Amino acid sequence: MKLILLGAPGAGKGTQAEILSEKLHIPTISTGNMLRAAIQNGTPVGLEAKFYMDAGKLVPDQVIIGIVAERVAQADCAGGYILDGVPRTLGQAEALDQAGVTFDRVLSIEISDQEIEERMGGRRVCSQCGAPYHTAARPPKQEGVCDSCGGALAQREDDRPETVRRRLEVYHQETEPLKDYYQAKGVLRTVDNQATIQATTEAMMEALKA
């Protein structure tokens, strides 16, 4: 089963990818991890990526696609994989097709912008040990203080309302059109966000059978 998970930032793609990876016994492949591994291993594509990163530039699509193609050709991907972080644009989706990287299913987690803003706006992280909290879903025993180490809880820059809105705008402009692209190929399945992580996982497993 070769999968991509789509959804707005904060929709829970990372969490669900981890759970589905265990359930389906296939690796989750994160582009960030792939880039780091390719650079560390000194592969030709990794060296090319390092050149751009050292110069403070964005790594071009063709290099990212090259790293993905290298990674999915490895033995642990023979039974399938979950791709995380790519494609983000139509250009990347078309380049993956050309490189022969195809998908059996594309699952899109459907969640409103308002829910995303509430979810991400409530996130807090311990400034000392990094433990995650949420003002509504997972509050600390004492407001603003980490249960584990007593460190101060802070809101990450990424979770501030103005940053979240900006990220959602980019998602709607650049990534959401991928739904039509994969719908036309007959592999898109939409999954409504559920009240719990477990219920969302169950809905995704059902969508994989459809």
N, CA and C of each residue as an Amber inpcrd file, in Angstrom:
protein
   630
   0.8510000  -1.1930000   0.0000000   0.0000000   0.0000000   0.0000000
   0.8920000   1.2490000   0.0000000   0.8390000   2.0010000  -1.0960000
   1.6360000   3.2330000  -1.2060000   0.6960000   4.4160000  -0.9860000
   0.9960000   5.1980000   0.0420000   0.0540000   6.2270000   0.5050000
   0.6530000   7.6190000   0.5810000  -0.2270000   8.6250000   0.3960000
   0.0980000  10.0070000   0.8040000  -1.0530000  10.4510000   1.6980000
  -0.7310000  11.2400000   2.7270000  -1.7570000  11.8700000   3.5500000
  -1.7560000  13.3640000   3.2220000  -2.9300000  13.8850000   2.8850000
  -3.0830000  15.3230000   2.6460000  -3.9020000  15.9200000   3.7840000
  -3.7990000  17.2160000   3.9480000  -4.5650000  17.9020000   4.9880000
  -3.8470000  19.1680000   5.3960000  -4.5920000  20.0940000   5.9430000
  -4.0270000  21.3850000   6.3460000  -2.9890000  21.1930000   7.4520000
  -2.0970000  22.1850000   7.6450000  -1.1600000  22.0920000   8.7700000
  -1.9430000  21.9760000  10.0750000  -1.5730000  20.9990000  10.9100000
  -2.2910000  20.8090000  12.1750000  -3.4600000  19.8550000  12.0760000
  -3.6790000  19.2530000  10.8830000  -4.8110000  18.3320000  10.7050000
  -4.5590000  16.9800000  11.3690000  -3.2960000  16.7010000  11.7170000
  -2.9730000  15.4360000  12.3830000  -2.3350000  14.4090000  11.4630000
  -1.7690000  14.8680000  10.3400000  -1.1650000  13.9410000   9.3650000
  -0.0120000  13.1480000   9.9840000   0.8630000  13.8230000  10.7270000
   2.0260000  13.1610000  11.3300000   1.6110000  12.0750000  12.3060000
   0.6480000  12.3970000  13.1570000   0.1380000  11.4310000  14.1530000
  -0.4730000  10.2270000  13.4520000  -1.3190000  10.4890000  12.4430000
  -1.9940000   9.3920000  11.7420000  -1.0020000   8.5600000  10.9280000
   0.0040000   9.2150000  10.3440000   1.0170000   8.4830000   9.5650000
   1.7270000   7.4690000  10.4530000   2.0420000   7.8920000  11.6790000
   2.7260000   7.0180000  12.6460000   1.8630000   5.7890000  12.9720000
   0.5750000   6.0330000  13.2290000  -0.3440000   4.9440000  13.5970000
  -0.5520000   3.9970000  12.4050000  -0.7880000   4.5720000  11.2090000
  -1.0260000   3.7440000  10.0200000   0.2200000   2.9360000   9.6590000
   1.3800000   3.5130000   9.8830000   2.6450000   2.8280000   9.6180000
   2.7200000   1.5290000  10.4210000   2.3150000   1.6050000  11.6980000
   2.3220000   0.4090000  12.5640000   1.2600000  -0.5960000  12.1280000
   0.0700000  -0.0860000  11.8310000  -1.0450000  -0.9690000  11.4710000
  -0.7980000  -1.6940000  10.1430000  -0.1930000  -0.9750000   9.1940000
  -0.0130000  -1.5380000   7.8480000   1.3750000  -2.1550000   7.6410000
   2.2450000  -1.9910000   8.6630000   3.6230000  -2.5300000   8.6030000
   4.3990000  -1.9840000   7.3950000   4.2630000  -0.6770000   7.1870000
   5.0280000  -0.0170000   6.1160000   5.6960000   1.2350000   6.7010000
   6.8590000   1.6410000   6.1590000   7.5490000   2.7930000   6.7380000
   6.8870000   4.1280000   6.3810000   6.9880000   5.0790000   7.3080000
   6.6290000   6.4650000   7.0040000   7.9020000   7.1610000   6.5610000
   7.8370000   7.7820000   5.4160000   9.0280000   8.4330000   4.8720000
   8.8330000   9.9310000   4.9200000   9.6030000  10.5830000   5.7890000
   9.5200000  12.0360000   5.9170000  10.5960000  12.6690000   5.0480000
  10.2080000  13.6730000   4.2700000  11.1880000  14.3040000   3.3760000
  12.3290000  14.9410000   4.1570000  12.0080000  15.5100000   5.3280000
  13.0610000  16.1130000   6.1580000  14.1040000  15.0880000   6.5600000
  13.6270000  13.9230000   7.0310000  14.5420000  12.8400000   7.4350000
  15.3310000  12.3120000   6.2400000  14.6340000  12.2240000   5.0790000
  15.2840000  11.7280000   3.8620000  16.4280000  12.6420000   3.4340000
  16.1640000  13.9440000   3.4840000  17.2010000  14.9180000   3.1090000
  18.4260000  14.7570000   3.9990000  18.1620000  14.6770000   5.3150000
  19.2800000  14.5460000   6.2660000  20.0730000  13.2610000   6.0140000
  19.3490000  12.1400000   5.7580000  20.0150000  10.8490000   5.5330000
  20.8310000  10.8700000   4.2400000  20.2640000  11.4670000   3.1750000
  20.9670000  11.5160000   1.8830000  22.2440000  12.3580000   2.0000000
  22.1650000  13.4410000   2.7720000  23.3450000  14.3000000   2.9660000
  24.3970000  13.5440000   3.7760000  23.9300000  12.8860000   4.8580000
  24.8370000  12.1330000   5.7320000  25.5310000  10.9940000   4.9730000
  24.7630000  10.3270000   4.0780000  25.3220000   9.1990000   3.3170000
  26.1440000   9.6470000   2.1160000  26.1150000  10.9510000   1.8380000
  26.9150000  11.4860000   0.7350000  26.4830000  10.9970000  -0.6330000
  25.1700000  10.6930000  -0.8190000  24.6980000  10.2650000  -2.1480000
  24.7840000  11.4640000  -3.0970000  24.8350000  11.2200000  -4.4190000
  24.9260000  12.3440000  -5.3650000  23.8200000  13.3780000  -5.1670000
  22.5630000  12.8790000  -4.9680000  21.4450000  13.8070000  -4.7600000
  21.5900000  14.5210000  -3.4140000  22.0960000  13.7870000  -2.4010000
  22.3220000  14.3860000  -1.0840000  23.3340000  15.5110000  -1.1420000
  24.4100000  15.2980000  -1.9030000  25.4480000  16.3310000  -2.0470000
  24.8860000  17.5620000  -2.7550000  24.0070000  17.3070000  -3.7290000
  23.3800000  18.4250000  -4.4510000  22.4820000  19.2230000  -3.5020000
  21.7090000  18.4940000  -2.6650000  20.8380000  19.1560000  -1.6890000
  21.6630000  19.9760000  -0.7050000  22.7950000  19.4140000  -0.2630000
  23.6810000  20.0930000   0.7010000  24.2000000  21.4080000   0.1180000
  24.5060000  21.3970000  -1.1780000  25.0020000  22.6000000  -1.8520000
  23.9880000  23.7440000  -1.7110000  22.6950000  23.4390000  -1.9540000
  21.6520000  24.4650000  -1.8500000  21.4460000  24.9030000  -0.3980000
  21.4260000  23.9200000   0.5100000  21.1710000  24.2370000   1.9220000
  22.2970000  25.0730000   2.5150000  23.5370000  24.7230000   2.1570000
  24.6930000  25.4950000   2.6620000  24.6490000  26.9340000   2.1700000
  24.0530000  27.1100000   0.9770000  23.9650000  28.4670000   0.4020000
  22.7210000  29.2010000   0.9140000  21.9760000  28.5340000   1.8180000
  20.7800000  29.1560000   2.3980000  19.6120000  29.2180000   1.4270000
  19.6370000  28.3400000   0.3970000  18.5650000  28.3510000  -0.6080000
  17.6290000  27.1630000  -0.3950000  16.4010000  27.2880000  -0.9490000
  15.4630000  26.1640000  -0.9040000  15.9620000  25.0680000  -1.8330000
  15.8090000  23.8310000  -1.4000000  16.2270000  22.7030000  -2.2460000
  15.2020000  22.5760000  -3.3800000  15.6490000  22.6250000  -4.6620000
  14.6930000  22.5780000  -5.7850000  13.9210000  21.2630000  -5.8470000
  12.7460000  21.3340000  -6.4780000  11.8720000  20.1620000  -6.5890000
  12.5770000  18.9460000  -7.1570000  13.3910000  19.1560000  -8.2350000
  13.9770000  17.9690000  -8.8840000  14.9190000  17.2190000  -7.9440000
  15.5530000  17.9620000  -7.0150000  16.4550000  17.3080000  -6.0530000
  15.6300000  16.5340000  -5.0240000  14.5580000  17.1630000  -4.5260000
  13.6600000  16.4980000  -3.5600000  13.1000000  15.2140000  -4.1840000
  12.6210000  15.3160000  -5.4270000  12.0240000  14.1560000  -6.1030000
  13.0750000  13.0530000  -6.2760000  14.3120000  13.4480000  -6.5870000
  15.4080000  12.4800000  -6.7270000  15.6470000  11.7290000  -5.4320000
  15.5930000  12.4450000  -4.3090000  15.8020000  11.8230000  -2.9930000
  14.6480000  10.8700000  -2.6630000  13.4150000  11.2850000  -2.9910000
  12.2440000  10.4150000  -2.7520000  12.3800000   9.1360000  -3.5840000
  12.7110000   9.2880000  -4.8670000  12.8340000   8.1250000  -5.7600000
  13.9220000   7.1670000  -5.2580000  15.0440000   7.7270000  -4.7730000
  16.1380000   6.9130000  -4.2010000  15.6340000   6.1180000  -2.9970000
  14.8750000   6.8240000  -2.1350000  14.4340000   6.2220000  -0.8710000
  13.3960000   5.1200000  -1.0920000  12.4170000   5.3640000  -1.9830000
  11.3500000   4.3580000  -2.1440000  11.8420000   3.1220000  -2.9090000
  13.0320000   3.2210000  -3.4860000  13.6090000   2.0530000  -4.1800000
  14.2930000   1.1070000  -3.2020000  14.4070000   1.5190000  -1.9150000
  15.0760000   0.6690000  -0.9260000  14.1690000  -0.4970000  -0.4950000
  14.8130000  -1.5480000   0.0210000  14.1220000  -2.8200000   0.3060000
  12.9340000  -2.6760000   1.2600000  13.0480000  -1.7930000   2.2830000
  11.9660000  -1.7160000   3.2750000  10.6860000  -1.1050000   2.7000000
  10.7680000  -0.5410000   1.4740000   9.5870000   0.0560000   0.8440000
   8.9210000  -0.8880000  -0.1540000   9.4510000  -2.1130000  -0.2540000
   8.9330000  -3.0640000  -1.2450000   7.4400000  -3.3430000  -1.0350000
   7.0000000  -3.3350000   0.2430000   5.5880000  -3.6130000   0.5380000
   4.7260000  -2.3720000   0.6230000   5.3210000  -1.2150000   0.3440000
   4.5760000   0.0410000   0.4090000   5.2340000   1.0420000   1.3310000
   4.6330000   2.2180000   1.4180000   5.1880000   3.3070000   2.2450000
   4.1490000   4.4130000   2.3990000   4.3770000   5.2790000   3.3810000
   3.5520000   6.4770000   3.5610000   4.4850000   7.6660000   3.3630000
   4.1830000   8.4940000   2.3970000   5.0480000   9.6390000   2.1000000
   4.5480000  10.8640000   2.8600000   5.4500000  11.4930000   3.6060000
   5.0920000  12.6200000   4.4610000   5.9050000  13.8490000   4.0460000
   5.2050000  14.9280000   3.6620000   5.9150000  16.1690000   3.3410000
   6.0370000  16.4550000   1.8580000   5.7510000  15.4770000   1.0120000
   5.7830000  15.6380000  -0.4430000   4.6700000  14.7610000  -1.0000000
   3.9480000  15.1690000  -2.0340000   4.0610000  16.4510000  -2.7240000
   3.2930000  17.5550000  -2.0040000   3.8150000  18.7640000  -2.1290000
   3.1270000  19.9330000  -1.5700000   2.5030000  20.7950000  -2.6640000
   2.9390000  20.5690000  -3.9110000   2.4440000  21.3790000  -5.0350000
   2.1280000  20.4600000  -6.2190000   1.3620000  20.9860000  -7.1730000
   1.0440000  20.2190000  -8.3860000   2.3120000  19.8630000  -9.1510000
   3.2580000  20.7930000  -9.1810000   4.5300000  20.5560000  -9.8670000
   5.2450000  19.3390000  -9.2960000   5.2550000  19.2270000  -7.9620000
   5.9030000  18.0790000  -7.3120000   5.1430000  16.7910000  -7.6170000
   3.8020000  16.8630000  -7.6330000   2.9900000  15.6630000  -7.9120000
   3.2800000  15.1510000  -9.3230000   3.3670000  16.0800000 -10.2760000
   3.6440000  15.6910000 -11.6700000   5.0560000  15.1130000 -11.7900000
   6.0150000  15.7220000 -11.0670000   7.4050000  15.2400000 -11.1160000
   7.5210000  13.8390000 -10.5100000   6.7500000  13.5640000  -9.4440000
   6.7590000  12.2150000  -8.8480000   6.2390000  11.1950000  -9.8600000
   5.1700000  11.5530000 -10.5610000   4.6230000  10.6650000 -11.6070000
   5.6930000  10.3520000 -12.6480000   6.3780000  11.4050000 -13.0970000
   7.4030000  11.2300000 -14.1360000   8.5550000  10.3590000 -13.6430000
   8.8280000  10.4370000 -12.3290000   9.9280000   9.6440000 -11.7490000
   9.4820000   8.2120000 -11.4370000   8.2020000   7.9150000 -11.7280000
   7.6940000   6.5610000 -11.5040000   7.2970000   6.2760000 -10.0670000
   7.1610000   7.3520000  -9.2480000   6.7270000   7.1810000  -7.8470000
   5.2100000   7.3550000  -7.8250000   4.4930000   6.2410000  -7.6720000
   3.0230000   6.2880000  -7.7560000   2.3850000   5.8920000  -6.4250000
   1.0650000   6.0960000  -6.3340000   0.3500000   5.8600000  -5.0700000
  -0.9170000   5.0600000  -5.3030000  -1.2280000   4.1710000  -4.3340000
  -2.4620000   3.3900000  -4.3890000  -3.6340000   4.1930000  -3.8350000
  -3.3440000   4.9710000  -2.7930000  -4.3840000   5.7770000  -2.1440000
  -3.8070000   7.1190000  -1.6830000  -4.6330000   8.1520000  -1.8010000
  -4.2980000   9.4650000  -1.2520000  -5.4310000   9.8060000  -0.2940000
  -5.1190000   9.8880000   0.9960000  -6.1380000  10.1810000   2.0070000
  -6.0550000  11.6490000   2.4080000  -7.1810000  12.3470000   2.3050000
  -7.2160000  13.7630000   2.6790000  -8.0480000  13.9440000   3.9390000
  -7.4090000  14.4410000   5.0090000  -8.1310000  14.6900000   6.2730000
  -8.8380000  16.0400000   6.1470000 -10.1660000  16.0050000   6.2220000
 -10.9700000  17.2180000   6.0440000 -11.2690000  17.8490000   7.4130000
 -10.8380000  19.0830000   7.5760000 -11.0220000  19.7880000   8.8510000
 -11.1260000  21.2850000   8.5590000 -12.0020000  21.9810000   9.2750000
 -12.2180000  23.4000000   8.9770000 -11.0560000  24.2600000   9.4780000
 -10.8670000  25.4120000   8.8380000  -9.8180000  26.3500000   9.2570000
 -10.0190000  26.7640000  10.7150000 -11.2900000  26.9300000  11.0970000
 -11.5780000  27.3620000  12.4740000 -11.0850000  26.3180000  13.4800000
 -11.3340000  25.0390000  13.1820000 -10.8720000  23.9590000  14.0770000
  -9.3450000  23.9390000  14.1660000  -8.6890000  24.1470000  13.0010000
  -7.2200000  24.1740000  12.9770000  -6.7090000  25.3140000  13.8630000
  -7.3160000  26.4860000  13.7150000  -6.8660000  27.6490000  14.4980000
  -7.0390000  27.3990000  15.9950000  -8.1630000  26.7780000  16.3660000
  -8.4030000  26.4790000  17.7900000  -7.4030000  25.4360000  18.2940000
  -7.1860000  24.4080000  17.4540000  -6.2910000  23.3140000  17.8420000
  -4.8510000  23.8280000  18.0160000  -4.3630000  24.5510000  17.0180000
  -2.9660000  24.9970000  17.0670000  -2.7760000  26.1610000  18.0350000
  -3.8180000  26.9980000  18.1570000  -3.7320000  28.1390000  19.0800000
  -3.6320000  27.7000000  20.5340000  -4.1220000  26.4880000  20.8330000
  -4.0980000  25.9950000  22.2100000  -2.8480000  25.1980000  22.5650000
  -1.9830000  24.9600000  21.5720000  -0.7750000  24.1600000  21.8390000
   0.2250000  24.9340000  22.6920000   0.8430000  24.2070000  23.6220000
   1.9210000  24.7850000  24.4320000   3.0270000  23.7390000  24.5500000
   4.2680000  24.2110000  24.6570000   5.4150000  23.2920000  24.7560000
   6.2870000  23.7430000  25.9240000   6.8000000  22.7650000  26.6900000
   7.6880000  23.1080000  27.8110000   9.0020000  23.6480000  27.2450000
   9.4080000  24.8100000  27.7390000  10.6260000  25.4550000  27.2240000
  11.8890000  24.7170000  27.6830000  11.7400000  23.8100000  28.6840000
  12.9210000  23.0750000  29.1640000  13.0080000  21.6530000  28.6090000
  11.9170000  20.8630000  28.7620000  12.0100000  19.4520000  28.3380000
  11.2730000  19.1600000  27.0400000  10.5170000  20.1350000  26.5280000
   9.8350000  19.9530000  25.2460000   8.5260000  19.1820000  25.3130000
   8.0350000  18.8670000  26.5330000   6.7760000  18.1100000  26.6640000
   5.6140000  18.9170000  26.0710000   4.7360000  18.2510000  25.2810000
   3.6250000  18.9720000  24.6440000   2.3670000  19.0330000  25.5260000
   1.6570000  20.1370000  25.4410000   0.3870000  20.3230000  26.1680000
  -0.6070000  21.0070000  25.2420000  -1.8730000  21.0490000  25.6960000
  -2.8910000  21.8120000  24.9790000  -3.8370000  22.3960000  26.0100000
  -4.1540000  23.6810000  25.8620000  -4.9510000  24.3720000  26.8800000
  -6.3170000  23.7110000  27.0920000  -6.8810000  23.0920000  26.0310000
  -8.1850000  22.4330000  26.1710000  -8.0560000  20.9190000  26.2440000
  -7.3390000  20.3250000  25.3000000  -7.2930000  18.8600000  25.1930000
  -6.3570000  18.1900000  26.2020000  -5.2550000  18.8910000  26.5500000
  -4.2860000  18.2760000  27.4620000  -3.6390000  19.3490000  28.3350000
  -4.4290000  19.9590000  29.2370000  -3.8760000  21.0530000  30.0520000
  -2.9220000  20.5460000  31.1350000  -1.9450000  21.3560000  31.5170000
  -1.0780000  20.9600000  32.6300000  -1.8500000  21.0830000  33.9410000
  -1.3350000  20.4440000  35.0100000  -2.0270000  20.5230000  36.3170000
  -2.0570000  21.9630000  36.8160000  -0.9310000  22.6670000  36.5730000
  -0.8670000  24.0810000  36.9720000  -0.6450000  24.9070000  35.7060000
  -1.5040000  25.9110000  35.5070000  -1.4490000  26.6930000  34.2660000
  -0.0550000  27.2720000  34.0030000   0.4510000  26.9990000  32.7880000
   1.7390000  27.5840000  32.3760000   2.9700000  26.8810000  32.9030000
   2.7500000  25.7500000  33.6480000   3.8870000  25.0410000  34.2480000
   3.8830000  23.5720000  33.8220000   5.0470000  23.0620000  33.4000000
   5.1680000  21.6690000  32.9510000   4.9970000  20.7030000  34.1230000
   4.1690000  19.6590000  33.9330000   3.9610000  18.6390000  34.9630000
   5.2510000  17.8630000  35.2460000   6.0480000  17.6340000  34.1960000
   7.2260000  16.7730000  34.3300000   8.3980000  17.4490000  35.0250000
   8.7430000  18.6710000  34.5440000   9.9900000  19.2680000  35.0570000
   9.8000000  20.6410000  35.6920000   8.5680000  21.1690000  35.6610000
   8.3270000  22.4800000  36.2760000   8.7470000  23.6550000  35.4020000
   9.1410000  23.3520000  34.1640000   9.5590000  24.4180000  33.2370000
   8.3670000  25.2590000  32.7870000   8.6460000  26.4400000  32.2400000
   7.5840000  27.3320000  31.7590000   7.0720000  26.8390000  30.4120000
   5.7430000  26.8750000  30.2470000   5.1530000  26.4760000  28.9690000
   5.0590000  27.6970000  28.0560000   5.3520000  27.4950000  26.7700000
   5.3470000  28.6030000  25.8170000   4.6100000  28.1940000  24.5490000
   4.1560000  29.1940000  23.8160000   3.5240000  28.9530000  22.5130000
   4.5820000  29.0980000  21.4370000   4.6630000  28.1020000  20.5520000
   5.6470000  28.1830000  19.4680000   5.2210000  29.2430000  18.4650000
   6.2040000  29.8250000  17.8080000   5.9420000  30.8510000  16.7870000
   4.9830000  30.3150000  15.7230000   5.1770000  29.0320000  15.3550000
   4.3460000  28.3820000  14.3330000   2.8750000  28.3050000  14.7180000
   2.5850000  28.3490000  16.0290000   1.2170000  28.1700000  16.5010000
   0.4980000  29.4910000  16.7930000   1.1720000  30.6090000  16.5670000
   0.5260000  31.9170000  16.7890000  -0.5360000  32.1410000  15.7090000
  -1.6800000  32.7840000  16.0710000  -2.8100000  32.9000000  15.1290000
  -2.4290000  33.4410000  13.7540000  -1.6030000  34.5030000  13.7290000
  -1.2640000  35.0980000  12.4210000  -0.4290000  34.1370000  11.5690000
   0.4620000  33.3560000  12.2340000   1.2880000  32.3780000  11.5030000
   0.4080000  31.2450000  10.9860000  -0.5130000  30.7790000  11.8250000
  -1.4120000  29.6870000  11.4340000  -2.2350000  30.1040000  10.2180000
  -2.7710000  31.3370000  10.2360000  -3.5810000  31.8110000   9.0980000
  -2.7590000  31.8730000   7.8260000  -1.5070000  32.3080000   7.9640000
  -0.6260000  32.4120000   6.7910000  -0.3500000  31.0120000   6.2180000
  -0.1000000  30.0450000   7.1190000   0.1680000  28.6670000   6.6740000
  -1.0690000  28.0600000   6.0080000  -2.2530000  28.3900000   6.5300000
  -3.4970000  27.8750000   5.9290000  -3.7010000  28.4620000   4.5320000
  -3.3820000  29.7450000   4.3750000  -3.4930000  30.3940000   3.0520000
  -2.6180000  29.6660000   2.0320000  -1.3660000  29.3930000   2.4310000
  -0.4260000  28.7030000   1.5390000  -0.9620000  27.3140000   1.2010000
  -1.5110000  26.6250000   2.2060000  -2.0680000  25.2870000   1.9870000
  -3.1960000  25.3420000   0.9470000  -4.1360000  26.2840000   1.1290000
  -5.2800000  26.3810000   0.2100000  -4.8330000  26.7250000  -1.2150000
  -3.8260000  27.5680000  -1.3290000  -3.3560000  27.9830000  -2.6610000
  -2.5300000  26.8970000  -3.3480000  -1.5880000  26.2810000  -2.5940000
  -0.5880000  25.4300000  -3.2330000  -0.8560000  23.9290000  -3.1180000
  -1.3700000  23.4990000  -1.9520000  -1.4780000  22.0510000  -1.7080000
  -2.8820000  21.5110000  -1.9560000  -3.9020000  22.2900000  -1.6320000
  -5.2750000  21.7830000  -1.7920000  -5.6090000  21.3840000  -3.2380000
  -5.0730000  22.0700000  -4.2700000  -5.3570000  21.6330000  -5.6490000
  -4.9410000  20.1840000  -5.9400000  -4.0820000  19.6050000  -5.0870000
  -3.6690000  18.2040000  -5.2720000  -4.8630000  17.2570000  -5.1460000
  -5.8880000  17.6810000  -4.3980000  -7.0590000  16.8180000  -4.2250000
  -7.7190000  16.5490000  -5.5830000  -7.8670000  17.6060000  -6.4000000
  -8.4700000  17.4260000  -7.7300000  -7.5720000  16.5510000  -8.6110000
  -6.2650000  16.7510000  -8.4810000  -5.2900000  16.0120000  -9.2950000
  -5.4210000  14.5080000  -9.0320000  -5.4730000  14.1380000  -7.7280000
  -5.5510000  12.7120000  -7.3880000  -6.9750000  12.1600000  -7.5240000
  -7.9710000  13.0470000  -7.4150000  -9.3640000  12.6330000  -7.6540000
  -9.5000000  12.1640000  -9.1100000  -8.8620000  12.9170000 -10.0160000
  -8.9200000  12.5800000 -11.4440000  -8.2490000  11.2330000 -11.7260000
  -7.3060000  10.8490000 -10.8730000  -6.6220000   9.5550000 -11.0420000
  -7.3900000   8.4230000 -10.3530000  -8.4400000   8.7960000  -9.6040000
  -9.2670000   7.7800000  -8.9470000  -8.6930000   7.2150000  -7.6530000
  -7.6780000   7.8890000  -7.0780000  -7.0580000   7.3270000  -5.8630000
  -7.3560000   8.1450000  -4.5990000  -8.0380000   9.2930000  -4.7400000
  -8.3130000  10.1510000  -3.5780000  -9.4820000   9.6180000  -2.7540000
  -9.3030000   9.6040000  -1.4360000 -10.3960000   9.3120000  -0.5050000
 -10.3750000  10.4020000   0.5620000 -11.5280000  11.0170000   0.8380000
 -11.5740000  12.0580000   1.8810000 -12.0540000  11.4390000   3.1900000
 -11.4820000  11.9330000   4.2860000 -11.8160000  11.4270000   5.6220000
 -12.1340000  12.6290000   6.5000000 -13.3750000  12.6690000   7.0120000
 -13.7340000  13.7700000   7.9040000 -13.0100000  13.6070000   9.2300000
 -12.4510000  14.7130000   9.7250000 -11.7830000  14.6840000  11.0240000
 -12.7980000  14.2850000  12.0980000 -12.4040000  13.3590000  12.9700000
 -13.2990000  12.8590000  14.0200000 -12.9410000  13.4790000  15.3700000
 -13.7850000  13.2020000  16.3540000 -13.5990000  13.8060000  17.6860000
 -12.3410000  13.2980000  18.3840000 -11.9030000  12.0810000  18.0650000
 -10.7080000  11.5380000  18.7070000  -9.7250000  11.0420000  17.6390000
  -8.4630000  10.9010000  18.0580000  -7.4190000  10.3950000  17.1540000
  -7.7960000   8.9830000  16.6900000  -8.2560000   8.1510000  17.6390000
  -8.6050000   6.7550000  17.3330000  -9.7370000   6.6810000  16.3020000
 -10.7540000   7.5440000  16.4720000 -11.8910000   7.5290000  15.5390000
 -11.4460000   7.9650000  14.1420000 -10.5220000   8.9200000  14.0800000
  -9.9980000   9.3640000  12.7770000  -9.2240000   8.2220000  12.1190000
  -8.4270000   7.4880000  12.9240000  -7.6860000   6.3410000  12.3910000
  -8.6430000   5.3120000  11.8120000  -9.7260000   5.0200000  12.5570000
 -10.7010000   4.0200000  12.0950000 -11.3420000   4.4550000  10.7730000
 -11.6440000   5.7580000  10.6660000 -12.2440000   6.2870000   9.4330000
 -11.2470000   6.1620000   8.2680000  -9.9650000   6.3400000   8.5640000
  -8.9390000   6.2300000   7.5240000  -8.7710000   4.7780000   7.0690000
  -8.8130000   3.8560000   8.0150000  -8.7040000   2.4300000   7.6680000
  -9.8800000   2.0050000   6.7780000 -11.0760000   2.5400000   7.0850000
 -12.2570000   2.2490000   6.2690000 -12.0660000   2.8050000   4.8570000
 -11.5240000   4.0330000   4.7820000 -11.3170000   4.6920000   3.4860000
 -10.3290000   3.9210000   2.6250000  -9.3770000   3.2470000   3.2560000
  -8.3720000   2.4690000   2.5100000  -9.0190000   1.2600000   1.8270000
 -10.1240000   0.7780000   2.4090000 -10.7990000  -0.3980000   1.8260000
 -11.6840000   0.0090000   0.6440000 -12.0730000   1.2920000   0.6240000
 -13.0360000   1.7640000  -0.3900000 -12.4350000   1.8020000  -1.7740000
